[in-house]
DNA sequence: CACTGCGATGTCAGTCACTGTCATCACGTA
DNA sequence: TACGTGATGACAGTGACTGACATCGCAGTG
């Protein structure tokens, strides 16, 4: 445990998201975040590589879910369908925290530096997915293409899901995007 | 023209790429770059928003080429094929400077911050492409999906082209990747 | 040729993200 | 009680980036 109160990392994440929402990412300083969390700047940088990373702690979990879904899919499933299955698996935890996802996404949408970090996280996700596909025997360049295409589907679907009034499920929007992509590439 | 020698921007770009190759992106300071270019730090930041941007000046040109290719494509051409045409149009100027592209890509591959910037540039490219498709009458989510799929094709093809001994043309690799994607989504 | 407006550069001080280093504290264990 | 371990605090330092103002070169104008 920590020196005084436990859960330092979680407190930092909460304080950071709050401040980023209140005053914007650039206007919030790390000193303010750590003050609100009752810690020092140095401790912030022990938990997070930089000021942006504090918004992306869930990434490791998403990556694990994705890879497991692909590795665990039946042999007969086609590469792109295995990727779609992984996306559906990932959508579940996001679905549960729609409110939080929306607040987070609003912050990210307002700042280019945060968009960069999100794109890097998604790219590393695609890289891991391509790896998992290769372990299923899928050859290049099909593995990378399916991974990147899945990423494209997810990006489009996630954006639509966040922006929509709230009727459809994220999994539904993903399926819809997949169908549209298949139709567009059928020509 | 500038205060003394003309071409300040170009001198900064050259000096930066040289230093990034010699000692790596993080180890090179802006002060060193501007010393080599015979300018001051302040001038560097007047020409480029940050230390990374100096490697991405060709982006605006690529974007224009892309959009023009799509807008100029015949009405009958399917969305994804219009995107493929745009990618081929973009590949021409890259083809001519293969050596430079390789050096640049080596620097970028060695540093996460530069990869982030590249991903952001590619994302803005995709966004512009989706815009151009919409102006052709393509509806959502097809426009965004085709743009993102085209981005996926380009990423995979470019990486392969840079890494290959040098036999195939970038345009060839792009066509090959497009075929593979169509095959993978046909299931 | 002198004058003047403008754009690009130089100068300087300042903020803030991020790092290295060492001291300090809480907690478990012998 | 003594000790080891891990997380935190304290502090100095580097470097990216910014704002404000002075300065210089070049064009046009008279």
mmCIF file of N, CA, C and O (backbone and C1' of nucleotides) in Angstrom, chain B residues 1-12 38-40 42-47, chain C residues 5-11, chain D residues 20-26:
data_model
loop_
_atom_site.group_PDB
_atom_site.id
_atom_site.type_symbol
_atom_site.label_atom_id
_atom_site.label_comp_id
_atom_site.label_asym_id
_atom_site.label_seq_id
_atom_site.Cartn_x
_atom_site.Cartn_y
_atom_site.Cartn_z
ATOM 1 N N UNK B 1 11.576 37.572 -48.445
ATOM 2 C CA UNK B 1 12.651 36.693 -47.987
ATOM 3 C C UNK B 1 13.066 37.010 -46.550
ATOM 4 O O UNK B 1 12.671 37.985 -45.969
ATOM 5 N N UNK B 2 13.894 36.155 -46.002
ATOM 6 C CA UNK B 2 14.272 36.264 -44.604
ATOM 7 C C UNK B 2 15.269 37.369 -44.343
ATOM 8 O O UNK B 2 15.445 38.276 -45.181
ATOM 9 N N UNK B 3 15.863 37.283 -43.200
ATOM 10 C CA UNK B 3 16.748 38.370 -42.796
ATOM 11 C C UNK B 3 18.097 38.265 -43.488
ATOM 12 O O UNK B 3 18.638 39.220 -43.963
ATOM 13 N N UNK B 4 18.645 37.058 -43.543
ATOM 14 C CA UNK B 4 19.919 36.879 -44.242
ATOM 15 C C UNK B 4 19.782 35.917 -45.411
ATOM 16 O O UNK B 4 19.437 36.319 -46.492
ATOM 17 N N UNK B 5 19.999 34.681 -45.176
ATOM 18 C CA UNK B 5 19.909 33.687 -46.237
ATOM 19 C C UNK B 5 18.451 33.267 -46.437
ATOM 20 O O UNK B 5 17.729 33.110 -45.464
ATOM 21 N N UNK B 6 18.051 33.024 -47.670
ATOM 22 C CA UNK B 6 16.691 32.533 -47.914
ATOM 23 C C UNK B 6 16.583 31.040 -47.637
ATOM 24 O O UNK B 6 17.583 30.370 -47.425
ATOM 25 N N UNK B 7 15.372 30.546 -47.630
ATOM 26 C CA UNK B 7 15.148 29.111 -47.454
ATOM 27 C C UNK B 7 15.318 28.644 -46.036
ATOM 28 O O UNK B 7 15.773 27.528 -45.782
ATOM 29 N N UNK B 8 14.957 29.480 -45.090
ATOM 30 C CA UNK B 8 15.116 29.113 -43.680
ATOM 31 C C UNK B 8 14.368 27.820 -43.356
ATOM 32 O O UNK B 8 14.909 26.924 -42.703
ATOM 33 N N UNK B 9 13.156 27.727 -43.846
ATOM 34 C CA UNK B 9 12.349 26.551 -43.550
ATOM 35 C C UNK B 9 13.002 25.271 -44.060
ATOM 36 O O UNK B 9 13.080 24.276 -43.348
ATOM 37 N N UNK B 10 13.471 25.303 -45.282
ATOM 38 C CA UNK B 10 14.098 24.124 -45.867
ATOM 39 C C UNK B 10 15.377 23.757 -45.118
ATOM 40 O O UNK B 10 15.667 22.587 -44.884
ATOM 41 N N UNK B 11 16.147 24.779 -44.726
ATOM 42 C CA UNK B 11 17.377 24.506 -43.978
ATOM 43 C C UNK B 11 17.047 23.827 -42.655
ATOM 44 O O UNK B 11 17.752 22.905 -42.232
ATOM 45 N N UNK B 12 15.976 24.284 -42.018
ATOM 46 C CA UNK B 12 15.578 23.671 -40.746
ATOM 47 C C UNK B 12 15.154 22.215 -40.949
ATOM 48 O O UNK B 12 15.516 21.340 -40.164
ATOM 49 N N UNK B 38 21.794 27.702 -38.689
ATOM 50 C CA UNK B 38 22.179 29.112 -38.612
ATOM 51 C C UNK B 38 21.027 30.020 -38.223
ATOM 52 O O UNK B 38 20.937 31.155 -38.689
ATOM 53 N N UNK B 39 20.149 29.530 -37.352
ATOM 54 C CA UNK B 39 18.999 30.322 -36.924
ATOM 55 C C UNK B 39 18.826 30.187 -35.416
ATOM 56 O O UNK B 39 19.636 29.547 -34.743
ATOM 57 N N UNK B 40 17.768 30.783 -34.891
ATOM 58 C CA UNK B 40 17.518 30.686 -33.454
ATOM 59 C C UNK B 40 16.326 29.774 -33.185
ATOM 60 O O UNK B 40 15.508 29.519 -34.070
ATOM 61 N N UNK B 42 13.648 30.368 -31.546
ATOM 62 C CA UNK B 42 12.378 31.033 -31.744
ATOM 63 C C UNK B 42 11.908 30.939 -33.182
ATOM 64 O O UNK B 42 10.711 30.779 -33.463
ATOM 65 N N UNK B 43 12.843 31.048 -34.095
ATOM 66 C CA UNK B 43 12.494 30.965 -35.511
ATOM 67 C C UNK B 43 12.007 29.569 -35.875
ATOM 68 O O UNK B 43 11.078 29.414 -36.676
ATOM 69 N N UNK B 44 12.640 28.569 -35.272
ATOM 70 C CA UNK B 44 12.170 27.201 -35.510
ATOM 71 C C UNK B 44 10.685 27.079 -35.197
ATOM 72 O O UNK B 44 9.904 26.576 -36.000
ATOM 73 N N UNK B 45 10.290 27.606 -34.044
ATOM 74 C CA UNK B 45 8.900 27.449 -33.619
ATOM 75 C C UNK B 45 7.961 28.407 -34.343
ATOM 76 O O UNK B 45 6.743 28.343 -34.161
ATOM 77 N N UNK B 46 8.515 29.318 -35.101
ATOM 78 C CA UNK B 46 7.650 30.125 -35.960
ATOM 79 C C UNK B 46 7.311 29.349 -37.232
ATOM 80 O O UNK B 46 6.261 29.536 -37.821
ATOM 81 N N UNK B 47 8.206 28.473 -37.650
ATOM 82 C CA UNK B 47 7.956 27.700 -38.867
ATOM 83 C C UNK B 47 7.229 26.396 -38.587
ATOM 84 O O UNK B 47 6.463 25.918 -39.429
ATOM 85 P P DG C 5 4.629 54.681 -41.965
ATOM 86 O "O5'" DG C 5 4.093 53.258 -42.428
ATOM 87 C "C5'" DG C 5 3.587 53.090 -43.755
ATOM 88 C "C4'" DG C 5 3.760 51.658 -44.198
ATOM 89 C "C3'" DG C 5 3.344 50.625 -43.146
ATOM 90 O "O3'" DG C 5 2.558 49.626 -43.789
ATOM 91 C "C1'" DG C 5 5.576 50.214 -43.838
ATOM 92 P P DC C 6 1.806 48.500 -42.959
ATOM 93 O "O5'" DC C 6 2.697 47.210 -43.314
ATOM 94 C "C5'" DC C 6 3.114 46.977 -44.668
ATOM 95 C "C4'" DC C 6 3.998 45.758 -44.727
ATOM 96 C "C3'" DC C 6 3.658 44.685 -43.693
ATOM 97 O "O3'" DC C 6 3.707 43.410 -44.305
ATOM 98 C "C1'" DC C 6 5.928 45.270 -43.504
ATOM 99 P P DG C 7 2.856 42.191 -43.683
ATOM 100 O "O5'" DG C 7 3.859 40.974 -43.860
ATOM 101 C "C5'" DG C 7 4.718 40.924 -44.996
ATOM 102 C "C4'" DG C 7 6.049 40.317 -44.620
ATOM 103 C "C3'" DG C 7 5.942 39.134 -43.650
ATOM 104 O "O3'" DG C 7 6.750 38.072 -44.119
ATOM 105 C "C1'" DG C 7 7.443 40.732 -42.794
ATOM 106 P P DA C 8 6.676 36.623 -43.411
ATOM 107 O "O5'" DA C 8 8.168 36.447 -42.878
ATOM 108 C "C5'" DA C 8 9.252 36.651 -43.775
ATOM 109 C "C4'" DA C 8 10.538 36.746 -42.988
ATOM 110 C "C3'" DA C 8 10.719 35.621 -41.963
ATOM 111 O "O3'" DA C 8 12.036 35.092 -42.056
ATOM 112 C "C1'" DA C 8 10.912 37.727 -40.905
ATOM 113 P P DT C 9 12.447 33.837 -41.141
ATOM 114 O "O5'" DT C 9 13.339 34.508 -40.004
ATOM 115 C "C5'" DT C 9 14.518 35.199 -40.357
ATOM 116 C "C4'" DT C 9 15.023 36.017 -39.181
ATOM 117 C "C3'" DT C 9 15.372 35.215 -37.925
ATOM 118 O "O3'" DT C 9 16.777 35.128 -37.761
ATOM 119 C "C1'" DT C 9 14.243 37.257 -37.426
ATOM 120 P P DG C 10 17.360 34.422 -36.430
ATOM 121 O "O5'" DG C 10 17.418 35.624 -35.390
ATOM 122 C "C5'" DG C 10 18.176 36.788 -35.708
ATOM 123 C "C4'" DG C 10 18.336 37.680 -34.474
ATOM 124 C "C3'" DG C 10 18.788 36.951 -33.205
ATOM 125 O "O3'" DG C 10 19.727 37.770 -32.498
ATOM 126 C "C1'" DG C 10 16.690 37.985 -32.820
ATOM 127 P P DT C 11 20.482 37.210 -31.205
ATOM 128 O "O5'" DT C 11 19.643 37.756 -29.964
ATOM 129 C "C5'" DT C 11 19.174 39.100 -29.985
ATOM 130 C "C4'" DT C 11 18.439 39.424 -28.694
ATOM 131 C "C3'" DT C 11 18.840 38.564 -27.476
ATOM 132 O "O3'" DT C 11 19.026 39.415 -26.361
ATOM 133 C "C1'" DT C 11 16.498 38.507 -27.783
ATOM 134 P P DA D 20 1.563 38.719 -25.057
ATOM 135 O "O5'" DA D 20 2.902 39.571 -25.024
ATOM 136 C "C5'" DA D 20 3.679 39.598 -23.825
ATOM 137 C "C4'" DA D 20 4.862 40.530 -24.028
ATOM 138 C "C3'" DA D 20 4.571 41.728 -24.936
ATOM 139 O "O3'" DA D 20 5.146 42.905 -24.384
ATOM 140 C "C1'" DA D 20 6.405 40.474 -25.784
ATOM 141 P P DC D 21 4.829 44.326 -25.073
ATOM 142 O "O5'" DC D 21 6.244 44.717 -25.691
ATOM 143 C "C5'" DC D 21 7.412 44.509 -24.908
ATOM 144 C "C4'" DC D 21 8.639 44.540 -25.788
ATOM 145 C "C3'" DC D 21 8.666 45.674 -26.836
ATOM 146 O "O3'" DC D 21 9.833 46.446 -26.645
ATOM 147 C "C1'" DC D 21 9.302 43.609 -27.783
ATOM 148 P P DA D 22 10.138 47.706 -27.596
ATOM 149 O "O5'" DA D 22 11.522 47.307 -28.275
ATOM 150 C "C5'" DA D 22 12.556 46.763 -27.474
ATOM 151 C "C4'" DA D 22 13.668 46.205 -28.358
ATOM 152 C "C3'" DA D 22 14.146 47.171 -29.449
ATOM 153 O "O3'" DA D 22 15.559 47.078 -29.567
ATOM 154 C "C1'" DA D 22 13.363 45.163 -30.445
ATOM 155 P P DT D 23 16.343 48.088 -30.541
ATOM 156 O "O5'" DT D 23 16.573 47.201 -31.840
ATOM 157 C "C5'" DT D 23 17.195 45.942 -31.713
ATOM 158 C "C4'" DT D 23 17.237 45.258 -33.058
ATOM 159 C "C3'" DT D 23 17.668 46.164 -34.224
ATOM 160 O "O3'" DT D 23 18.776 45.570 -34.864
ATOM 161 C "C1'" DT D 23 15.769 44.880 -34.798
ATOM 162 P P DC D 24 19.767 46.463 -35.790
ATOM 163 O "O5'" DC D 24 19.580 45.786 -37.221
ATOM 164 C "C5'" DC D 24 19.767 44.381 -37.344
ATOM 165 C "C4'" DC D 24 18.941 43.859 -38.510
ATOM 166 C "C3'" DC D 24 19.205 44.586 -39.826
ATOM 167 O "O3'" DC D 24 19.857 43.702 -40.724
ATOM 168 C "C1'" DC D 24 16.878 44.174 -39.455
ATOM 169 P P DG D 25 20.587 44.303 -42.066
ATOM 170 O "O5'" DG D 25 19.530 43.898 -43.178
ATOM 171 C "C5'" DG D 25 19.274 42.526 -43.421
ATOM 172 C "C4'" DG D 25 18.096 42.369 -44.356
ATOM 173 C "C3'" DG D 25 18.252 43.108 -45.693
ATOM 174 O "O3'" DG D 25 17.893 42.235 -46.748
ATOM 175 C "C1'" DG D 25 16.234 43.759 -44.612
ATOM 176 P P DC D 26 18.195 42.630 -48.287
ATOM 177 O "O5'" DC D 26 16.755 42.954 -48.864
ATOM 178 C "C5'" DC D 26 15.685 42.020 -48.666
ATOM 179 C "C4'" DC D 26 14.355 42.673 -48.960
ATOM 180 C "C3'" DC D 26 14.331 43.531 -50.239
ATOM 181 O "O3'" DC D 26 13.244 43.129 -51.048
ATOM 182 C "C1'" DC D 26 13.418 44.732 -48.426
#
